[in-house]
Amino acid sequence: MDIIKTIEWKDNKVIMLDQRRLPHEELYNTYEDYLGVAKAIKNMVIRGAPAIGVAAAMGTALGAMGIGVENFDEFFQKLSAICDRLGETRPTAVNLFWALARMKACAQLNKELPIPEIAEKLKEEALKIYTEDLESNHMIGRNGEKLLQDGMTVLTHCNAGALATAGFGTALGVIYSATNAGKRIHVIADETRPRLQGAMLTAWELQKHGIEVTVISDTMMGSLMKQREIDACIVGADRIAANGDVANKIGTYQVAVLANRHGVPFYVAAPLSTIDLDIKSGNDIPIEERDPKEVTHIGPIHITPDYVKIQNPAFDVTPAELITAIITEKGVVEGPYENSISKLFN
Amino acid sequence: MDIIKTIEWKDNKVIMLDQRRLPHEELYNTYEDYLGVAKAIKNMVIRGAPAIGVAAAMGTALGAMGIGVENFDEFFQKLSAICDRLGETRPTAVNLFWALARMKACAQLNKELPIPEIAEKLKEEALKIYTEDLESNHMIGRNGEKLLQDGMTVLTHCNAGALATAGFGTALGVIYSATNAGKRIHVIADETRPRLQGAMLTAWELQKHGIEVTVISDTMMGSLMKQREIDACIVGADRIAANGDVANKIGTYQVAVLANRHGVPFYVAAPLSTIDLDIKSGNDIPIEERDPKEVTHIGPIHITPDYVKIQNPAFDVTPAELITAIITEKGVVEGPYENSISKLFN
C-alpha cells in the first residue's frame, strides 16, 4: 500500500521526495544535517502539517548526532538552538512545534544517559513520530471511510495525502480506506493556487493509487456544487484550535462556505498532533504570508504586470460552525467541538 | 481617457490588441477578412461579451465587402453564412448573437439599395455598435459610481474593462468613473484561472489608468471578505436572463456566494445588449466548455500529471437572488428583476 516514500530515515540520513519536481519527476534528496532539513521545509521540498512534523523530528535527530559536547546542559542548549532553527521555517502547521517539543522532552527524559545514547534515543523518538503518524493515518482512514458511500464524488483541496504525512495521508487516507473497502470514489482535486498542490501532488498521488481523479481550477467548485456534482468535501488541517476552528491551506474557507450553502458535508481529517489546545479559536492561529512570487509567477512564467501589489496568505481559518465533522485517529467528532475535542485527549 | 484601443476599424481593416500577449507585450493584429476575425474571437485575441459583439459586427462588415454578387437574395444568403461562421465561435456571450442579428436586420432594411451601398451601410452599422457600446459604458460608469464611496476596496473577477468592450469597460468603467469623480478606490483583482484575465488583463489595465490594484489567487477572496477587507464586488456579464440570473466568467458564482455570506454588496455591470429576454432563467444559458489545456497548462508549463481528467466550463450562472443590483446604461436596477429588467426596455 505504501507506494509513495515521502520521507525516510536511512543510514543516519534523511531522504525526501522533492515535491517541487512532481508530477513530472520523482527525485529524492538526501540530507545529512539539520540545516538542510530546515531549508527543505521552508522551500517546500516537503510540506503538509504531519510530514513537516516528521521532518522536523528527523532534522532534530540529525542535529543531535552532530553535537560534539559531553555535558547535558550544553547538549540541551545546542539541541534547543537546533529546534529553534527548525521551528523558524513555517509558522502555521502546529505539528512542527509539537514534534520539536516532543524531541526536547525526550532529551530531558534521558538526561542521565551518556550524550551518544541520548542522541540514539532522539533518533528512536523521531522514528516513533514517523511510525505513529503512519498508524494514525490508517486509523483516520478506517474511522472516516464510513462517511463515504460507493459512487460518491468527493472534492479535496490542496494535498492531504501520503505526500503530506509519513504516508497514506489524512484526507486522502479516508479515500484510500474507502476504495480499499470496495467503494468507488471519484475525486475532484481543485488545483489550489498559488502552489498548485491539488493539480501537481493530489492528482499525481491519486493516479498512482489508481483512483479516478478530475482536476479543476479553483474557480469551478461552486458551479459543480450548484449542479450537485459533489457529494462531500474532505480536507486536511495545519492547526485545529480548541473550539474546532481549522487553519488549512488558503481557499479551504471558501470550499467550506460553498459546501455549507449547498448542503454538502465538509469533513476535516487530521491526527491529534494537529490539534492545539493552547489556541482557543482560529483568530489566534498565526497565518504565514509567503513570497509574492508564488502569485506573480507560475514556474518561469510571469503572469502579472511588473510592480503590481500582491497578497499571499498561505492559510485561512474555517470556523467550526462550517465543519460537519473532524476525523481523527481516536474517532470522528462533531460540534460543539470544545467538548468533543477535549474528550479525544482523555 | 481612452488609453486602450481594444478594437478599431481602420482603412477597411479591423485592428485588435492581442490580449493573449498582455501584460508583457502590446501587439496589434490586423484582420482583412471575416475568417480571421472569427478565429481571433475563438482564440481569445479579443474577449469580453461587449467586445465580442463589436468584433462580430466588424467581422460581418469585412465579410460583406468581399461578397461579389449583385442580387440581394444571394448577397443575404452569403451574409448569413458569414454570420453563422462568426456565431460559431463562442456560445455564451449573447452580445455576439445580438450584434449579428443587428447586422442582418440592417442588411434587410437596406435591401433596395445597390449591394456596394448595403456593404457601406453594414460598415456604418458596425461602427455604430462600436460607438454605442463606448457610450453605454460611460453611462454605466456614471450610473454605477454612485454606489462606490471614497476609500473603498472593490473586488473584481476576470476582466470587464476597456479590454472587454469597445472601451472604458463595464465593471471597471464604474471604477474609472468613481476615480474620475475624485474617489480613491483600491481594486482587488483575483487572477481568474484558468485564463488568468484578472492577473494579466485587469491588473494591466488598472495600472495603466493609475488605479491601485492588488492581485490575489482565486483561493484568497473568501479569507479577505472574512477579514472585512473587501467593501464591494463588481463584475461584468456574458448573458443576463430575463429573471436577472447572470452568466459570467467561471468563478463569478463563488464570489457572489461569498459576498452574500459576508454582507458585501455584489454588483453586475452590463449594457442592455447583454440582457437576453428570450432566456427565462440562467438554467437555459448555454455554457461553453473549453480546451482542457487551459487547465492543464499555464503557458508552456504542464502543471498536471499526464492523462488526468479535466473539467473546464468557461462560465457559470449566478442566481438573481445573490445580485444586489445590475448597473446598466439606462439605470441601476434591483430585484425582483423580472419587473425591473423589463422596465429597462420600455
mmCIF file of C-alpha atoms in Angstrom, chain B residues 39-236:
data_model
loop_
_atom_site.group_PDB
_atom_site.id
_atom_site.type_symbol
_atom_site.label_atom_id
_atom_site.label_comp_id
_atom_site.label_asym_id
_atom_site.label_seq_id
_atom_site.Cartn_x
_atom_site.Cartn_y
_atom_site.Cartn_z
ATOM 1 C CA LYS B 39 -10.514 32.905 -35.333
ATOM 2 C CA ALA B 40 -9.490 35.877 -33.206
ATOM 3 C CA ILE B 41 -12.745 35.638 -31.234
ATOM 4 C CA LYS B 42 -12.451 31.882 -30.788
ATOM 5 C CA ASN B 43 -8.798 32.032 -29.721
ATOM 6 C CA MET B 44 -9.444 34.945 -27.386
ATOM 7 C CA VAL B 45 -7.259 37.542 -29.086
ATOM 8 C CA ILE B 46 -10.309 39.579 -28.104
ATOM 9 C CA ARG B 47 -12.747 38.567 -25.353
ATOM 10 C CA GLY B 48 -15.392 40.053 -23.104
ATOM 11 C CA ALA B 49 -19.035 39.982 -24.181
ATOM 12 C CA PRO B 50 -19.388 43.566 -25.476
ATOM 13 C CA ALA B 51 -16.019 43.439 -27.285
ATOM 14 C CA ILE B 52 -17.003 40.147 -28.900
ATOM 15 C CA GLY B 53 -20.199 41.819 -30.121
ATOM 16 C CA VAL B 54 -18.244 44.685 -31.685
ATOM 17 C CA ALA B 55 -15.733 42.275 -33.232
ATOM 18 C CA ALA B 56 -18.523 40.146 -34.716
ATOM 19 C CA ALA B 57 -20.182 43.247 -36.219
ATOM 20 C CA MET B 58 -16.900 44.448 -37.722
ATOM 21 C CA GLY B 59 -16.192 40.924 -38.953
ATOM 22 C CA THR B 60 -19.579 40.863 -40.676
ATOM 23 C CA ALA B 61 -18.846 44.241 -42.294
ATOM 24 C CA LEU B 62 -15.486 42.945 -43.532
ATOM 25 C CA GLY B 63 -17.215 39.848 -44.894
ATOM 26 C CA ALA B 64 -19.915 41.907 -46.620
ATOM 27 C CA MET B 65 -17.295 43.925 -48.523
ATOM 28 C CA GLY B 66 -15.981 40.706 -50.023
ATOM 29 C CA ILE B 67 -19.316 39.285 -51.263
ATOM 30 C CA GLY B 68 -19.058 39.641 -55.051
ATOM 31 C CA VAL B 69 -22.718 39.262 -56.103
ATOM 32 C CA GLU B 70 -25.298 41.728 -57.426
ATOM 33 C CA ASN B 71 -28.567 40.165 -56.304
ATOM 34 C CA PHE B 72 -29.791 40.883 -52.744
ATOM 35 C CA ASP B 73 -31.083 37.387 -52.011
ATOM 36 C CA GLU B 74 -27.753 35.888 -52.983
ATOM 37 C CA PHE B 75 -25.969 38.604 -51.015
ATOM 38 C CA PHE B 76 -28.079 37.946 -47.949
ATOM 39 C CA GLN B 77 -27.533 34.205 -48.176
ATOM 40 C CA LYS B 78 -23.782 34.735 -48.205
ATOM 41 C CA LEU B 79 -24.040 37.313 -45.435
ATOM 42 C CA SER B 80 -25.992 34.824 -43.310
ATOM 43 C CA ALA B 81 -23.300 32.203 -43.845
ATOM 44 C CA ILE B 82 -20.703 34.731 -42.688
ATOM 45 C CA CYS B 83 -22.793 35.481 -39.606
ATOM 46 C CA ASP B 84 -23.186 31.757 -38.929
ATOM 47 C CA ARG B 85 -19.419 31.322 -39.064
ATOM 48 C CA LEU B 86 -18.887 34.214 -36.667
ATOM 49 C CA GLY B 87 -21.655 32.891 -34.417
ATOM 50 C CA GLU B 88 -19.962 29.522 -34.024
ATOM 51 C CA THR B 89 -17.013 30.983 -32.136
ATOM 52 C CA ARG B 90 -18.315 31.414 -28.576
ATOM 53 C CA PRO B 91 -21.724 30.199 -27.378
ATOM 54 C CA THR B 92 -22.256 32.033 -24.077
ATOM 55 C CA ALA B 93 -21.847 35.775 -24.664
ATOM 56 C CA VAL B 94 -25.170 36.938 -26.076
ATOM 57 C CA ASN B 95 -23.736 40.190 -27.431
ATOM 58 C CA LEU B 96 -22.270 38.111 -30.244
ATOM 59 C CA PHE B 97 -25.700 36.950 -31.453
ATOM 60 C CA TRP B 98 -27.245 40.315 -30.711
ATOM 61 C CA ALA B 99 -24.672 42.058 -32.923
ATOM 62 C CA LEU B 100 -25.046 39.515 -35.741
ATOM 63 C CA ALA B 101 -28.855 39.876 -35.641
ATOM 64 C CA ARG B 102 -28.474 43.637 -35.821
ATOM 65 C CA MET B 103 -26.174 43.373 -38.831
ATOM 66 C CA LYS B 104 -28.598 41.091 -40.656
ATOM 67 C CA ALA B 105 -31.515 43.398 -39.846
ATOM 68 C CA CYS B 106 -29.501 46.327 -41.200
ATOM 69 C CA ALA B 107 -28.962 44.469 -44.480
ATOM 70 C CA GLN B 108 -32.681 43.673 -44.730
ATOM 71 C CA LEU B 109 -33.613 47.263 -44.009
ATOM 72 C CA ASN B 110 -31.445 48.445 -46.906
ATOM 73 C CA LYS B 111 -32.262 45.646 -49.330
ATOM 74 C CA GLU B 112 -33.433 48.084 -52.023
ATOM 75 C CA LEU B 113 -30.013 49.705 -52.254
ATOM 76 C CA PRO B 114 -27.248 48.549 -54.623
ATOM 77 C CA ILE B 115 -25.047 45.894 -52.994
ATOM 78 C CA PRO B 116 -21.961 48.129 -52.532
ATOM 79 C CA GLU B 117 -24.140 50.619 -50.669
ATOM 80 C CA ILE B 118 -25.567 47.877 -48.451
ATOM 81 C CA ALA B 119 -21.992 46.875 -47.616
ATOM 82 C CA GLU B 120 -21.304 50.516 -46.761
ATOM 83 C CA LYS B 121 -24.397 50.589 -44.521
ATOM 84 C CA LEU B 122 -23.155 47.460 -42.744
ATOM 85 C CA LYS B 123 -19.817 49.100 -42.088
ATOM 86 C CA GLU B 124 -21.649 52.102 -40.637
ATOM 87 C CA GLU B 125 -23.779 49.790 -38.503
ATOM 88 C CA ALA B 126 -20.674 48.061 -37.109
ATOM 89 C CA LEU B 127 -19.150 51.427 -36.260
ATOM 90 C CA LYS B 128 -22.437 52.438 -34.645
ATOM 91 C CA ILE B 129 -22.381 49.285 -32.494
ATOM 92 C CA TYR B 130 -18.842 50.224 -31.507
ATOM 93 C CA THR B 131 -19.739 53.825 -30.646
ATOM 94 C CA GLU B 132 -22.920 52.895 -28.837
ATOM 95 C CA ASP B 133 -21.041 50.390 -26.694
ATOM 96 C CA LEU B 134 -18.499 53.041 -25.770
ATOM 97 C CA GLU B 135 -21.275 55.477 -24.856
ATOM 98 C CA SER B 136 -23.142 52.815 -22.907
ATOM 99 C CA ASN B 137 -20.051 52.096 -20.865
ATOM 100 C CA HIS B 138 -19.639 55.730 -19.934
ATOM 101 C CA MET B 139 -23.298 55.806 -18.879
ATOM 102 C CA ILE B 140 -22.872 52.582 -16.892
ATOM 103 C CA GLY B 141 -19.897 54.206 -15.210
ATOM 104 C CA ARG B 142 -21.851 57.324 -14.294
ATOM 105 C CA ASN B 143 -24.818 55.308 -13.034
ATOM 106 C CA GLY B 144 -22.674 52.895 -11.057
ATOM 107 C CA GLU B 145 -20.094 55.145 -9.480
ATOM 108 C CA LYS B 146 -22.705 56.475 -7.051
ATOM 109 C CA LEU B 147 -22.628 53.043 -5.415
ATOM 110 C CA LEU B 148 -18.948 53.410 -4.503
ATOM 111 C CA GLN B 149 -17.588 55.547 -1.701
ATOM 112 C CA ASP B 150 -14.186 57.151 -1.324
ATOM 113 C CA GLY B 151 -11.690 54.757 0.243
ATOM 114 C CA MET B 152 -13.472 51.558 -0.736
ATOM 115 C CA THR B 153 -11.724 48.312 -1.657
ATOM 116 C CA VAL B 154 -13.550 46.641 -4.540
ATOM 117 C CA LEU B 155 -13.072 43.074 -5.740
ATOM 118 C CA THR B 156 -13.479 42.323 -9.425
ATOM 119 C CA HIS B 157 -13.338 38.946 -11.153
ATOM 120 C CA CYS B 158 -11.995 38.331 -14.650
ATOM 121 C CA ASN B 159 -11.809 41.439 -16.857
ATOM 122 C CA ALA B 160 -14.800 43.628 -17.581
ATOM 123 C CA GLY B 161 -12.775 46.675 -18.510
ATOM 124 C CA ALA B 162 -11.767 48.622 -21.593
ATOM 125 C CA LEU B 163 -10.295 45.376 -22.891
ATOM 126 C CA ALA B 164 -13.656 43.590 -22.687
ATOM 127 C CA THR B 165 -15.613 46.301 -24.508
ATOM 128 C CA ALA B 166 -15.312 48.949 -27.227
ATOM 129 C CA GLY B 167 -13.539 50.925 -24.484
ATOM 130 C CA PHE B 168 -13.841 52.196 -20.891
ATOM 131 C CA GLY B 169 -15.422 48.989 -19.657
ATOM 132 C CA THR B 170 -18.457 47.936 -17.662
ATOM 133 C CA ALA B 171 -17.362 46.815 -14.169
ATOM 134 C CA LEU B 172 -14.071 48.706 -14.492
ATOM 135 C CA GLY B 173 -15.937 51.613 -16.148
ATOM 136 C CA VAL B 174 -17.747 52.044 -12.819
ATOM 137 C CA ILE B 175 -14.373 52.173 -11.077
ATOM 138 C CA TYR B 176 -12.947 54.639 -13.626
ATOM 139 C CA SER B 177 -15.995 56.872 -13.173
ATOM 140 C CA ALA B 178 -15.614 56.732 -9.392
ATOM 141 C CA THR B 179 -11.941 57.686 -9.556
ATOM 142 C CA ASN B 180 -12.733 60.404 -12.133
ATOM 143 C CA ALA B 181 -15.179 61.739 -9.552
ATOM 144 C CA GLY B 182 -12.298 62.019 -7.097
ATOM 145 C CA LYS B 183 -12.908 58.863 -5.067
ATOM 146 C CA ARG B 184 -9.918 56.721 -4.139
ATOM 147 C CA ILE B 185 -10.709 53.098 -4.971
ATOM 148 C CA HIS B 186 -8.403 50.155 -4.285
ATOM 149 C CA VAL B 187 -9.146 47.215 -6.544
ATOM 150 C CA ILE B 188 -8.545 43.570 -5.692
ATOM 151 C CA ALA B 189 -8.194 41.623 -8.943
ATOM 152 C CA ASP B 190 -8.435 37.879 -8.473
ATOM 153 C CA GLU B 191 -6.307 36.113 -11.046
ATOM 154 C CA THR B 192 -9.247 34.222 -12.603
ATOM 155 C CA ARG B 193 -7.953 30.816 -13.558
ATOM 156 C CA PRO B 194 -7.811 29.182 -15.971
ATOM 157 C CA ARG B 195 -7.160 32.051 -18.422
ATOM 158 C CA LEU B 196 -5.847 34.484 -15.790
ATOM 159 C CA GLN B 197 -7.675 37.524 -17.151
ATOM 160 C CA GLY B 198 -7.612 39.137 -13.698
ATOM 161 C CA ALA B 199 -3.852 38.827 -13.235
ATOM 162 C CA MET B 200 -2.945 39.509 -16.855
ATOM 163 C CA LEU B 201 -5.564 41.973 -18.137
ATOM 164 C CA THR B 202 -7.363 43.681 -15.255
ATOM 165 C CA ALA B 203 -4.157 44.373 -13.323
ATOM 166 C CA TRP B 204 -2.503 45.735 -16.505
ATOM 167 C CA GLU B 205 -5.450 47.923 -17.435
ATOM 168 C CA LEU B 206 -5.904 49.379 -13.937
ATOM 169 C CA GLN B 207 -2.183 50.099 -13.598
ATOM 170 C CA LYS B 208 -2.288 51.879 -16.960
ATOM 171 C CA HIS B 209 -5.070 54.078 -15.573
ATOM 172 C CA GLY B 210 -3.120 54.753 -12.378
ATOM 173 C CA ILE B 211 -5.529 52.875 -10.112
ATOM 174 C CA GLU B 212 -4.213 50.968 -7.096
ATOM 175 C CA VAL B 213 -4.599 47.253 -7.700
ATOM 176 C CA THR B 214 -3.673 44.124 -5.729
ATOM 177 C CA VAL B 215 -3.637 40.712 -7.374
ATOM 178 C CA ILE B 216 -4.661 37.629 -5.391
ATOM 179 C CA SER B 217 -5.131 33.960 -6.237
ATOM 180 C CA ASP B 218 -8.718 32.783 -6.639
ATOM 181 C CA THR B 219 -8.386 30.933 -3.322
ATOM 182 C CA MET B 220 -7.972 34.146 -1.294
ATOM 183 C CA MET B 221 -11.119 36.258 -1.668
ATOM 184 C CA GLY B 222 -13.100 34.394 0.996
ATOM 185 C CA SER B 223 -10.430 34.962 3.597
ATOM 186 C CA LEU B 224 -10.234 38.672 2.672
ATOM 187 C CA MET B 225 -14.012 39.052 2.954
ATOM 188 C CA LYS B 226 -13.979 37.324 6.334
ATOM 189 C CA GLN B 227 -11.425 39.898 7.476
ATOM 190 C CA ARG B 228 -13.692 42.681 6.138
ATOM 191 C CA GLU B 229 -11.068 43.776 3.646
ATOM 192 C CA ILE B 230 -13.496 43.935 0.705
ATOM 193 C CA ASP B 231 -16.279 46.538 0.626
ATOM 194 C CA ALA B 232 -17.975 45.648 -2.654
ATOM 195 C CA CYS B 233 -17.727 43.302 -5.635
ATOM 196 C CA ILE B 234 -18.325 44.376 -9.245
ATOM 197 C CA VAL B 235 -18.265 42.036 -12.216
ATOM 198 C CA GLY B 236 -19.398 42.128 -15.832
#
